[in-house]
Amino acid sequence: NAGVTQTPKFQVLKTGQSMTLQCAQDMNHNSMYWYRQDPGMGLRLIYYSASEGTTDKGEVPNGYNVSRLNKREFSLRLESAAPSQTSVYFCASSPVTGTANYGYTFGSGTRLTVV
Amino acid sequence: EDQVTQSPEALRLQEGESSSLNCSYTVSGLRGLFWYRQDPGKGPEFLFTLYSAGEEKEKERLKATLTKKESFLHITAPKPEDSATYLCAVGDSNYQLIWGAGTKLIIKP
């Protein structure tokens, strides 16, 4: 099925460890996004990529880096994980940047725990 | 400051009992209001976009409406399969989405 695929689905890290969350979409979308979702809060944008070759900071970029590897793939890296980064991470894509009638397509998420 | 507030946080209904969810917002330069549905352990799924006050959209038992300060998601004769968390988001002047915390809807058979 067409959509957004995220790996891994679950991960436990020790404080200070690094990891990369992978995201791939097969809908030929130009824009991709990384969000985090915490209990009682709305989704918060970490980084986004309006098109292949560009990336921009969102609301909460500190402690994260991203790479838009090609049009399909957009990865999120935690260089030195902290307990405050315990969250559920979602990747999303859209045909173009910003808002439109078709909305964003989300992956199923990565549940990350940092101990 | 741009913000989105959803109420109630949780809503329990009996099957067939109609109700409404509220999304109030303050944003400079609204670029659309969006409703999503999120099932446990899954990502949000797009439902509707509304762009101007007075606009309405419908999908099965759901109808979304928009005023200048809030949106309502009306659920008519809900079924247990309508149980989910419903998220509201608004597009700001930079075309970025600002999200509410969601309303968890539980429909009892």
Coordinates of C-alpha atoms in Angstrom, one line a residue:
Chain A
N1 CA 0.0 0.0 0.0
A2 CA 1.2 3.5 -0.8
G3 CA 2.1 5.6 2.2
V4 CA 4.8 6.6 4.7
T5 CA 7.0 3.9 6.2
Q6 CA 8.9 4.5 9.4
T7 CA 11.5 2.4 11.1
P8 CA 12.0 1.3 13.8
K9 CA 8.6 1.1 15.5
F10 CA 10.0 0.9 19.0
Q11 CA 13.4 1.8 20.4
V12 CA 15.0 2.1 23.9
L13 CA 18.2 4.1 24.2
K14 CA 20.4 4.9 27.0
T15 CA 21.2 8.6 27.7
G16 CA 24.0 9.7 25.5
Q17 CA 23.5 7.1 22.8
S18 CA 22.8 8.1 19.2
M19 CA 20.3 6.7 16.6
T20 CA 18.7 7.5 13.3
L21 CA 15.0 7.3 12.6
Q22 CA 14.2 6.4 9.0
C23 CA 11.3 7.5 6.9
A24 CA 10.4 6.8 3.3
Q25 CA 7.3 7.7 1.2
D26 CA 6.3 6.3 -2.1
M27 CA 3.7 8.9 -3.2
N28 CA 6.1 11.2 -5.0
H29 CA 5.5 13.9 -2.5
N30 CA 7.8 17.0 -2.4
S31 CA 7.6 17.9 1.3
M32 CA 8.4 15.8 4.3
Y33 CA 8.1 16.5 8.1
W34 CA 9.2 15.2 11.4
Y35 CA 6.9 15.7 14.4
R36 CA 7.0 14.6 18.0
Q37 CA 3.9 13.8 20.0
D38 CA 3.9 14.0 23.8
P39 CA 0.9 13.3 26.2
G40 CA -1.4 16.2 26.6
M41 CA 0.3 18.3 23.9
G42 CA -0.3 18.9 20.3
L43 CA 2.1 17.6 17.6
R44 CA 5.2 19.7 17.5
L45 CA 7.3 20.2 14.3
I46 CA 11.0 19.3 14.7
Y47 CA 12.3 19.8 11.1
Y48 CA 10.8 19.8 7.7
S49 CA 12.0 19.6 4.1
A50 CA 10.0 21.6 1.6
S51 CA 11.7 19.8 -1.3
E52 CA 14.6 17.6 -2.1
G53 CA 17.8 19.3 -1.1
T54 CA 16.3 21.7 1.5
T55 CA 15.7 21.4 5.2
D56 CA 14.4 23.9 7.8
K57 CA 14.0 24.0 11.5
G58 CA 10.6 23.7 13.1
E59 CA 9.4 24.6 16.6
V60 CA 11.6 22.2 18.6
P61 CA 14.8 21.4 16.6
N62 CA 17.4 21.3 19.4
G63 CA 19.1 18.0 19.9
Y64 CA 18.1 16.7 16.4
N65 CA 19.5 16.7 12.9
V66 CA 17.9 15.7 9.6
S67 CA 18.9 14.5 6.2
R68 CA 16.8 14.6 3.0
L69 CA 18.6 11.7 1.3
N70 CA 16.5 11.9 -1.9
K71 CA 12.9 12.7 -2.7
R72 CA 11.6 9.5 -1.0
E73 CA 13.7 9.5 2.2
F74 CA 14.0 11.8 5.2
S75 CA 15.9 10.7 8.3
L76 CA 16.0 12.1 11.8
R77 CA 19.1 11.7 13.9
L78 CA 19.5 12.1 17.7
E79 CA 23.2 12.6 18.3
S80 CA 23.2 12.3 22.1
A81 CA 19.8 11.1 23.4
A82 CA 18.3 12.7 26.5
P83 CA 15.4 11.6 28.6
S84 CA 13.5 14.7 27.4
Q85 CA 13.5 13.2 24.0
T86 CA 11.3 10.3 25.1
S87 CA 8.3 10.6 22.8
V88 CA 6.5 9.2 19.8
Y89 CA 8.0 10.5 16.6
F90 CA 5.9 10.8 13.4
C91 CA 7.1 11.4 9.9
A92 CA 4.6 12.9 7.4
S93 CA 4.6 14.0 3.8
S94 CA 2.6 16.2 1.5
P95 CA 2.6 17.0 -2.2
V96 CA 3.7 20.6 -1.5
T97 CA 4.8 22.6 1.5
G98 CA 2.1 24.0 3.8
T99 CA -1.6 23.6 3.8
A100 CA -3.8 22.1 1.2
N101 CA -7.0 20.2 0.7
Y102 CA -5.3 16.8 0.7
G103 CA -3.6 17.2 4.1
Y104 CA -0.6 15.4 5.3
T105 CA 0.0 11.6 5.2
F106 CA 1.6 10.3 8.4
G107 CA 3.6 7.2 9.1
S108 CA 2.7 4.9 12.0
G109 CA 5.3 6.4 14.3
T110 CA 8.4 5.4 16.3
R111 CA 8.0 5.1 20.1
L112 CA 11.3 6.1 21.6
T113 CA 12.2 5.7 25.3
V114 CA 15.5 7.2 26.6
V115 CA 16.5 5.9 30.0
Chain B
E1 CA 0.7 33.9 20.2
D2 CA -0.9 31.4 17.8
Q3 CA -2.6 28.6 19.6
V4 CA -5.2 25.9 19.2
T5 CA -7.4 24.5 22.1
Q6 CA -9.6 21.5 21.8
S7 CA -12.4 20.6 24.2
P8 CA -13.4 18.4 25.9
E9 CA -10.2 16.4 26.5
A10 CA -12.3 13.2 26.5
L11 CA -15.9 12.4 25.7
R12 CA -17.8 9.3 26.4
L13 CA -21.0 8.6 24.4
Q14 CA -23.5 5.8 24.0
E15 CA -23.8 4.4 20.5
G16 CA -26.3 6.6 18.6
E17 CA -25.8 9.6 21.0
S18 CA -24.9 12.6 18.8
S19 CA -22.5 15.3 20.1
S20 CA -19.9 17.9 19.0
L21 CA -16.2 18.4 19.6
N22 CA -14.8 21.9 19.7
C23 CA -11.6 23.5 18.3
S24 CA -11.0 27.1 19.2
Y25 CA -8.0 29.0 17.7
T26 CA -6.1 32.2 17.6
V27 CA -3.9 32.6 14.6
S28 CA -2.7 35.5 12.5
G29 CA -3.5 34.8 8.9
L30 CA -5.4 31.6 8.9
R31 CA -4.3 29.2 6.1
G32 CA -6.9 26.5 6.7
L33 CA -8.3 24.5 9.6
F34 CA -7.7 20.7 9.5
W35 CA -9.3 17.8 11.3
Y36 CA -7.5 14.5 11.7
R37 CA -8.4 11.2 13.3
Q38 CA -5.9 9.2 15.2
D39 CA -6.3 5.6 16.3
P40 CA -4.2 4.1 19.1
G41 CA -0.7 3.3 18.0
K42 CA -1.1 4.9 14.6
G43 CA -0.4 8.2 12.9
P44 CA -3.1 10.8 12.3
E45 CA -5.4 10.3 9.3
F46 CA -6.6 13.4 7.4
L47 CA -10.4 14.0 7.5
F48 CA -11.2 17.6 6.4
T49 CA -9.9 21.0 5.4
L50 CA -11.9 24.2 6.0
Y51 CA -10.8 27.5 4.7
S52 CA -13.4 30.1 5.3
A53 CA -16.1 31.0 7.9
G54 CA -19.4 29.3 7.1
E55 CA -17.8 26.4 5.3
E56 CA -18.9 22.9 6.0
K57 CA -17.6 19.5 5.1
E58 CA -19.2 16.0 5.6
K59 CA -17.9 12.5 5.7
E60 CA -20.2 9.7 6.7
R61 CA -21.3 10.5 10.3
L62 CA -19.0 13.5 10.7
K63 CA -19.6 17.1 9.8
A64 CA -17.1 19.9 10.3
T65 CA -18.0 23.5 10.5
L66 CA -15.9 26.7 10.8
T67 CA -16.4 30.2 12.3
K68 CA -13.9 33.0 12.6
K69 CA -12.8 31.7 16.0
E70 CA -13.6 28.0 16.2
S71 CA -14.6 24.8 14.5
F72 CA -16.9 22.1 15.5
L73 CA -16.8 18.4 14.5
H74 CA -20.3 17.1 14.8
I75 CA -20.8 13.4 15.2
T76 CA -24.3 12.1 14.3
A77 CA -25.5 8.7 15.6
P78 CA -21.9 7.5 16.3
K79 CA -20.9 3.9 16.2
P80 CA -18.1 2.2 18.3
E81 CA -15.8 2.3 15.3
D82 CA -15.9 6.1 15.5
S83 CA -13.9 5.8 18.8
A84 CA -10.5 7.6 18.3
T85 CA -8.7 10.8 19.2
Y86 CA -9.7 13.7 16.9
L87 CA -7.0 16.3 16.3
C88 CA -7.5 19.8 15.0
A89 CA -4.8 21.9 13.4
V90 CA -4.6 25.4 11.9
G91 CA -2.3 26.7 9.2
D92 CA -0.5 29.9 10.1
S93 CA 0.8 32.7 8.0
N94 CA 4.0 30.7 7.3
Y95 CA 1.9 27.8 6.2
Q96 CA 3.0 25.7 9.2
L97 CA 0.5 23.7 11.2
I98 CA -0.3 24.4 14.8
W99 CA -1.9 21.4 16.5
G100 CA -4.4 21.0 19.4
A101 CA -3.9 18.3 22.0
G102 CA -6.9 16.4 20.7
T103 CA -10.2 15.0 22.0
K104 CA -10.4 11.3 22.9
L105 CA -13.8 10.1 21.8
I106 CA -15.2 6.8 23.2
I107 CA -18.4 5.3 21.9
K108 CA -19.9 2.6 24.0
P109 CA -22.1 -0.1 22.3

